Structure formats: C-alpha cells, structure tokens
Tab-separated table of C-alpha atoms in Angstrom:
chain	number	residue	atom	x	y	z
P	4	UNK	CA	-8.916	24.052	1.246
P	5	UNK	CA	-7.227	22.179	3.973
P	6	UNK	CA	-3.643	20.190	2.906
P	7	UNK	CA	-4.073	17.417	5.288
P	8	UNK	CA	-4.253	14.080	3.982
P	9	UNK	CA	-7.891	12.775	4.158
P	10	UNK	CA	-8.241	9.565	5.649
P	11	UNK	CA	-10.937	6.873	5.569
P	12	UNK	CA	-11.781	4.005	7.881
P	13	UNK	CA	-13.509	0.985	7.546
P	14	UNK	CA	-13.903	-1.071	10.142
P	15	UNK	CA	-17.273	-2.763	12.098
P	16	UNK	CA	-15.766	-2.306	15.603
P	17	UNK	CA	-16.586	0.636	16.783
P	18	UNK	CA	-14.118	0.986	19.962
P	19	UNK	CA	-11.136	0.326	17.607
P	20	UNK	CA	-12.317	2.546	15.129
P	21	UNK	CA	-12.875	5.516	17.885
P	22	UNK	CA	-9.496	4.912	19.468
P	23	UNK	CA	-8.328	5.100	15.790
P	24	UNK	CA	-9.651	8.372	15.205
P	25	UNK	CA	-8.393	9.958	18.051
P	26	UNK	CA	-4.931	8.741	18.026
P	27	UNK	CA	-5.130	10.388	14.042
P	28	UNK	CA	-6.744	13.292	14.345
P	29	UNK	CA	-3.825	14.684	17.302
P	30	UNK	CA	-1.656	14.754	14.090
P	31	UNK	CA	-1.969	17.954	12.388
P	32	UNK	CA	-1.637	16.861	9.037
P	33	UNK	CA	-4.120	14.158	8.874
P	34	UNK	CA	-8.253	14.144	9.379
P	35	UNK	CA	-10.734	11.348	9.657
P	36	UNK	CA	-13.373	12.421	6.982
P	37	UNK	CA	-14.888	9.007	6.254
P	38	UNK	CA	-16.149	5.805	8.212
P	39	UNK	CA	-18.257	3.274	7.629
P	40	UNK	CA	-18.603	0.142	9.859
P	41	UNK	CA	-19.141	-2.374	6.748
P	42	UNK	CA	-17.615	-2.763	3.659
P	43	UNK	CA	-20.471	-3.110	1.235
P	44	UNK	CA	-21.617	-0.012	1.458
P	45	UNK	CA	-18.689	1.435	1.154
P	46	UNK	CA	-18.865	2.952	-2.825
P	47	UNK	CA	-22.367	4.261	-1.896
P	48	UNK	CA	-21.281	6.208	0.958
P	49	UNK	CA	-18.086	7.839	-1.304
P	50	UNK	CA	-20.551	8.796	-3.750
P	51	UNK	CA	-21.993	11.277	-1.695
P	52	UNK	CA	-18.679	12.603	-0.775
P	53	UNK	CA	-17.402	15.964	-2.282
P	54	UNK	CA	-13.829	15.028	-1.438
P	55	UNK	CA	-12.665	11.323	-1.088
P	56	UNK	CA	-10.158	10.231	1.355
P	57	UNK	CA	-6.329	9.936	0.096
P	58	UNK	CA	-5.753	6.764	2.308
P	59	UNK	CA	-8.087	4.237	3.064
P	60	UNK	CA	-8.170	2.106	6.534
P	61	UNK	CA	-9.693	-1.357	5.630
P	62	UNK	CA	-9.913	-3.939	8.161
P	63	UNK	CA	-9.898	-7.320	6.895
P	64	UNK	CA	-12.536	-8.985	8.655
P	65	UNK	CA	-15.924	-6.884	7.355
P	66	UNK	CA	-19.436	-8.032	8.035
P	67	UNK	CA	-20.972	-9.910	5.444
P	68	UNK	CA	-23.285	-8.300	2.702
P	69	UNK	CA	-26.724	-10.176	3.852
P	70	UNK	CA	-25.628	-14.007	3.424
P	71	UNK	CA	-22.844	-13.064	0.519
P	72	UNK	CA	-19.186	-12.271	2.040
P	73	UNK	CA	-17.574	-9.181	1.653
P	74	UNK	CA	-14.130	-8.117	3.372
P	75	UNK	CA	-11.336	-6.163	3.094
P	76	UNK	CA	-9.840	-7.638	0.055
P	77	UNK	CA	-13.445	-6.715	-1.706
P	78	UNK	CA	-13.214	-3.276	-0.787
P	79	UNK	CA	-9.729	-3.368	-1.864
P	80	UNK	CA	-11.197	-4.244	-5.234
P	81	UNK	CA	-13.475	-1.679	-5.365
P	82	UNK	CA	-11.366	0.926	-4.225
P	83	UNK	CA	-9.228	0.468	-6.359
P	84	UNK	CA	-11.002	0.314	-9.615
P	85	UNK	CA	-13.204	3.174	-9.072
P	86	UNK	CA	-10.676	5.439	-6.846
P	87	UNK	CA	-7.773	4.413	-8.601
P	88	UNK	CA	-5.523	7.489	-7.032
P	89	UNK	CA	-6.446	6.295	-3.437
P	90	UNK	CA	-4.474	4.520	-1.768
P	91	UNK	CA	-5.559	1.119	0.469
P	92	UNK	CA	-3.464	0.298	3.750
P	93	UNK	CA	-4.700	-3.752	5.206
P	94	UNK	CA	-5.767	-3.391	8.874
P	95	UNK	CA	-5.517	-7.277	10.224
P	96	UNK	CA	-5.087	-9.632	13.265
P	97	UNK	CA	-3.378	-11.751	11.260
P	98	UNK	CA	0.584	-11.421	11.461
P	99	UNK	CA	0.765	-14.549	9.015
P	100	UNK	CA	3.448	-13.909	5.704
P	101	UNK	CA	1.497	-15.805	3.692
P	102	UNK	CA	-1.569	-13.476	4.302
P	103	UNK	CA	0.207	-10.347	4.398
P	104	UNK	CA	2.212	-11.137	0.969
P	105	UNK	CA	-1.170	-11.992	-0.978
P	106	UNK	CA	-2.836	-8.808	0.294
P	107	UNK	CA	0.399	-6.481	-1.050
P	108	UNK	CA	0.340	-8.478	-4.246
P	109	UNK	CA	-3.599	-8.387	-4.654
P	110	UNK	CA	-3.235	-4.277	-4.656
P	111	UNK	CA	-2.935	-2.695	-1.192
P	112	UNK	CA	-0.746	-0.104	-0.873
P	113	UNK	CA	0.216	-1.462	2.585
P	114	UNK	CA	-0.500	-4.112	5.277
P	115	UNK	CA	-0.616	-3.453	9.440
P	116	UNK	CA	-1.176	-5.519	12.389
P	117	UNK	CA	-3.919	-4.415	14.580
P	118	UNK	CA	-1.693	-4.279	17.960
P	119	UNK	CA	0.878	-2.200	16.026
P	120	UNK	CA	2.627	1.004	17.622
P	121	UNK	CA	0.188	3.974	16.947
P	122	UNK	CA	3.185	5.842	15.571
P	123	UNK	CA	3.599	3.395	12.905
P	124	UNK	CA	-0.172	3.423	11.631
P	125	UNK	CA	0.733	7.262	11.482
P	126	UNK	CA	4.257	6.370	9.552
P	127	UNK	CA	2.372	4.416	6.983
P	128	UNK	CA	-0.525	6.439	6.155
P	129	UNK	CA	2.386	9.461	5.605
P	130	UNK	CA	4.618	6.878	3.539
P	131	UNK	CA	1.458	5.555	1.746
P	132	UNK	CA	0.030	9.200	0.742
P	133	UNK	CA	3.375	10.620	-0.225
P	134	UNK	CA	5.487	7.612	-0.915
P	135	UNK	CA	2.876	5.238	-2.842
P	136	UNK	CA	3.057	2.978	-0.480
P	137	UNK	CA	4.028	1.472	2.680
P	138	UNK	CA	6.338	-1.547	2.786
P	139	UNK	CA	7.511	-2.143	5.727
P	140	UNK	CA	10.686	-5.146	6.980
P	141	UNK	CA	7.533	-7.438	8.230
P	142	UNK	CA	6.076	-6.964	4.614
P	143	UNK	CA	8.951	-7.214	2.702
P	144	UNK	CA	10.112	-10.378	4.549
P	145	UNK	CA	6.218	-11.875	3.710
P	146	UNK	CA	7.111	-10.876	0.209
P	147	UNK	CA	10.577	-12.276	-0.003
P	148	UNK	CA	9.302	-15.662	1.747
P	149	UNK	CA	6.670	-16.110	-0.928
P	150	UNK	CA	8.579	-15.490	-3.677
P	151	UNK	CA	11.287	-17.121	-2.778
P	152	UNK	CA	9.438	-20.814	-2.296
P	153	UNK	CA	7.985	-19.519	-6.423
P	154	UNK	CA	11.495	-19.521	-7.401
P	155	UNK	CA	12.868	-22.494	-5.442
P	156	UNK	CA	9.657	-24.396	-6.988
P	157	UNK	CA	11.000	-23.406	-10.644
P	158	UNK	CA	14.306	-24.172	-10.975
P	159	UNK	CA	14.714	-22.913	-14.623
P	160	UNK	CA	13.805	-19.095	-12.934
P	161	UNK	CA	16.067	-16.332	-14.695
P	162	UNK	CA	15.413	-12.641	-13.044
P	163	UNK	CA	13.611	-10.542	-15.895
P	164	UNK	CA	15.519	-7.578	-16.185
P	165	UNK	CA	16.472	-7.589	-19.467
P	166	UNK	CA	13.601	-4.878	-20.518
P	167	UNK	CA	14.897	-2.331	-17.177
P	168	UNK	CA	17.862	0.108	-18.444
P	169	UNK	CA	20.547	0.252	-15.217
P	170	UNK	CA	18.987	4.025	-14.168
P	171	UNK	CA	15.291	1.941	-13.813
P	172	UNK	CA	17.305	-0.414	-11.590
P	173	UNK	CA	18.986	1.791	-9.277
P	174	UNK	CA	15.537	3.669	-9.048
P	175	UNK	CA	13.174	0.482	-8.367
P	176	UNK	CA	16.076	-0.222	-5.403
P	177	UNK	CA	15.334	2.982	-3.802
P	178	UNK	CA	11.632	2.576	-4.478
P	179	UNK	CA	12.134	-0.115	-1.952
P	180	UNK	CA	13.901	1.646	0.314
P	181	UNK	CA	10.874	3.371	0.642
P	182	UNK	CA	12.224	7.091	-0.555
P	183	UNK	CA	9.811	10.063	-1.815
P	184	UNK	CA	11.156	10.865	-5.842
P	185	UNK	CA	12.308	13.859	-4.088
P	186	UNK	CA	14.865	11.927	-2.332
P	187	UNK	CA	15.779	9.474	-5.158
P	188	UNK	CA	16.376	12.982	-7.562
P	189	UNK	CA	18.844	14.089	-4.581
P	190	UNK	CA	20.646	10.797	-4.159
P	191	UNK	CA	20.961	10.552	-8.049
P	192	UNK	CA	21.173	14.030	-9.044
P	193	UNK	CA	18.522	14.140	-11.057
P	194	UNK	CA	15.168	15.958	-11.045
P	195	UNK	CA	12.305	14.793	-8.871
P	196	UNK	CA	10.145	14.807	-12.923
P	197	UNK	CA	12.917	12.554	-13.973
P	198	UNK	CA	12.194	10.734	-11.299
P	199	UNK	CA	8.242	10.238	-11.761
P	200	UNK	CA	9.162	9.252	-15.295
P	201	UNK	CA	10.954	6.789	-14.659
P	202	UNK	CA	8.474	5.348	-12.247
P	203	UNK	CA	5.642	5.873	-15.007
P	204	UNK	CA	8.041	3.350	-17.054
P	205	UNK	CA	9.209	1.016	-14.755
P	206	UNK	CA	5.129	0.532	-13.688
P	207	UNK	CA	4.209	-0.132	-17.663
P	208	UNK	CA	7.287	-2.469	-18.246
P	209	UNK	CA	7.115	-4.747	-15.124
P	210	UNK	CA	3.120	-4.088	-15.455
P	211	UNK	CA	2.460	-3.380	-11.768
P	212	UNK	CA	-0.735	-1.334	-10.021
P	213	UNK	CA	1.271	0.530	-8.174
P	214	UNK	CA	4.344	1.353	-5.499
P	215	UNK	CA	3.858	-1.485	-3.932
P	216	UNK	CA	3.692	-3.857	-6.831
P	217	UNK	CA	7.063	-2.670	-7.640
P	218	UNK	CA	8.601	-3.500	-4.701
P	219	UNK	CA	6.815	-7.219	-5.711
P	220	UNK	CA	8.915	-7.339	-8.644
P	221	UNK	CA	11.790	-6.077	-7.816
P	222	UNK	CA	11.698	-8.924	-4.521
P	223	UNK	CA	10.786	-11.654	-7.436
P	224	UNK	CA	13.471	-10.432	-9.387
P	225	UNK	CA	15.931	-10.485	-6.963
P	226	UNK	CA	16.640	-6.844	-7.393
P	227	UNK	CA	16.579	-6.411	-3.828
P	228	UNK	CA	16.648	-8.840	-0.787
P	229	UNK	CA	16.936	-9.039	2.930
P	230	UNK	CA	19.693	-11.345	2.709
C-alpha cells in the first residue's frame, strides 16, 4: 500500500483542476485519487471509494445543487462530519480577512488563494496531512483582525486561560508555529505521545475541531499575536 498522502479535489473548472493535478502529482509523496467537479455529489462519490483522500481541495465557489446552493463551506460540513480524520484546505479568489477568518473558524483545516505559488499549495497539503493544519501569516493575520475587533467590541474581555496548565501553553504556542509533535517533543524534551496528549486535552478544554481551531483560541486568547 502506497504512503503518499491521498488527495482530493473539488472544483467545477476543469483547466484549474488539470493544472492542479499535474503540478501535484510531480511530487512523489502525494497522488490525486479523487475529483469531482461539484460539490453535491461529493459524499456519493466517497462512498464508492475503498480509500478516501487524507486532504481535501475544495474550491469555494461550487455549482449549485439544481436551484438549492451548495459550496465549499457545505462540503466543508459534510466532510467533516462524516470523514472526520480528513482534513479540508479552502481553495478561493477571495483574498478578503474577513472571508478567510470565518472559513478557518467554520472548520477548514486551511485557506489558499487561487493565484498562490504552486509550492505553497504543496507546503500546505504536507503541513495539513502531517501538521493538522495549515495556518499560514495571511491566515493568522485574518484571524488576529477578527478577533481582535471581538475583543475591542467587549471591553470587559479577560483571556481564558485559567483551565490551560503552563506546559498546555507553551504547547498551543508552538501549535501555532505550525510544528509536527515531533518537533514540539524535541524543543521541550518530551516525547512526541506526550505531546499528542496534550493536544487531545488542550482540544477538549478550549473545545475546538481541530489544529486549526486551536490556533483560533489561542489568537482570541491572546496567547499568541503578530504584534
């Protein structure tokens, strides 16, 4: 059984989504195995799969499902509630904070600009499969920007760290440095199980969906920041 990391694409325009392929498939660690042009029928089609893609292309802008809509954030959705180990990465023309923040913060794993630098898409699928997800400075800014007008709008805010013991901390900060728990356990000096654990907990306390929901809170919390 091959190790590469499966990959999936949806997307309705077929030019992008052959240039896609091809600039994926000269990696050696990564295969298209899945494509569908709408996102509807996207559940269907996995069904019939014997092995489901690890990370999931999704354009936003999907055809509509007869007169009912039905985009990326509704695959999203799906995905994630039925393929709950998969991971989602946003495909979008939109380089807008606003949308890029609520996409991260409805689920996906990660969020790219269509006219981004090929080796990037291949960076985040990598960081998204291994890592959890992929957060990169655009993202994190879009994050930061939201949350930061939340707080300013509430000016009784008080971070909520109280439940987080200091080794959760200094974990969720290299979280969002984007480092594998094989990395954390080296720059802590602690096993890369330790590691997961603590993850496991820091997910149930701060009640995040996944990698990149952390990296929500901890921005919120102002565990981290750009600034």
């Amino acid at each position: 059984m091959s190790n590469n990391i499966r990959i999936g694409l949806v997307e309705d325009q077929h030019l992008f989504r052959e240039g896609m392929k091809a600039i994926l498939t000269m990696e050696d660690d990564l295969e298209v195995t899945f494509e569908s042009a709408d996102g509807f029928s996207v559940l269907d089609k996995l069904s019939k799969e014997v092995l489901v893609p690890n990370v999931m292309l999704v354009d936003l802008s999907l055809p509509p499902n007869g007169q009912e809509e039905f985009n990326g954030v509704h695959v999203t959705d799906q995905l994630l509630e039925n393929y709950p180990d998969m991971k989602v990465i946003i495909l979008s023309v939109h380089d807008e904070e606003a949308f890029i923040a609520e996409l991260i913060e409805h689920g996906a794993h990660g969020y790219l600009v269509k006219d981004s630098d090929p080796n990037e898409v291949v960076d985040a699928i990598r960081s998204a499969h291994h890592k959890g997800s992929y957060i990169n400075h655009r993202t994190l800014m879009a994050i930061q920007s939201k949350m930061k007008g939340a707080i300013d709008a509430t000016s009784s805010f008080v971070p909520v760290m109280e439940n987080l013991t200091r080794r959760e901390v200094e974990i969720l900060q290299l979280v969002c440095e984007q480092l594998t728990a094989e990395e954390i356990g080296e720059r802590l000096f602690i096993s890369e199980k330790t590691v997961n654990g603590h993850k496991n907990n820091l997910l149930r306390k701060t009640q995040s969906r996944n990698m990149a929901g952390l990296v929500i809170y901890a921005v919120k919390n102002q565990i981290v920041s750009l600034e």
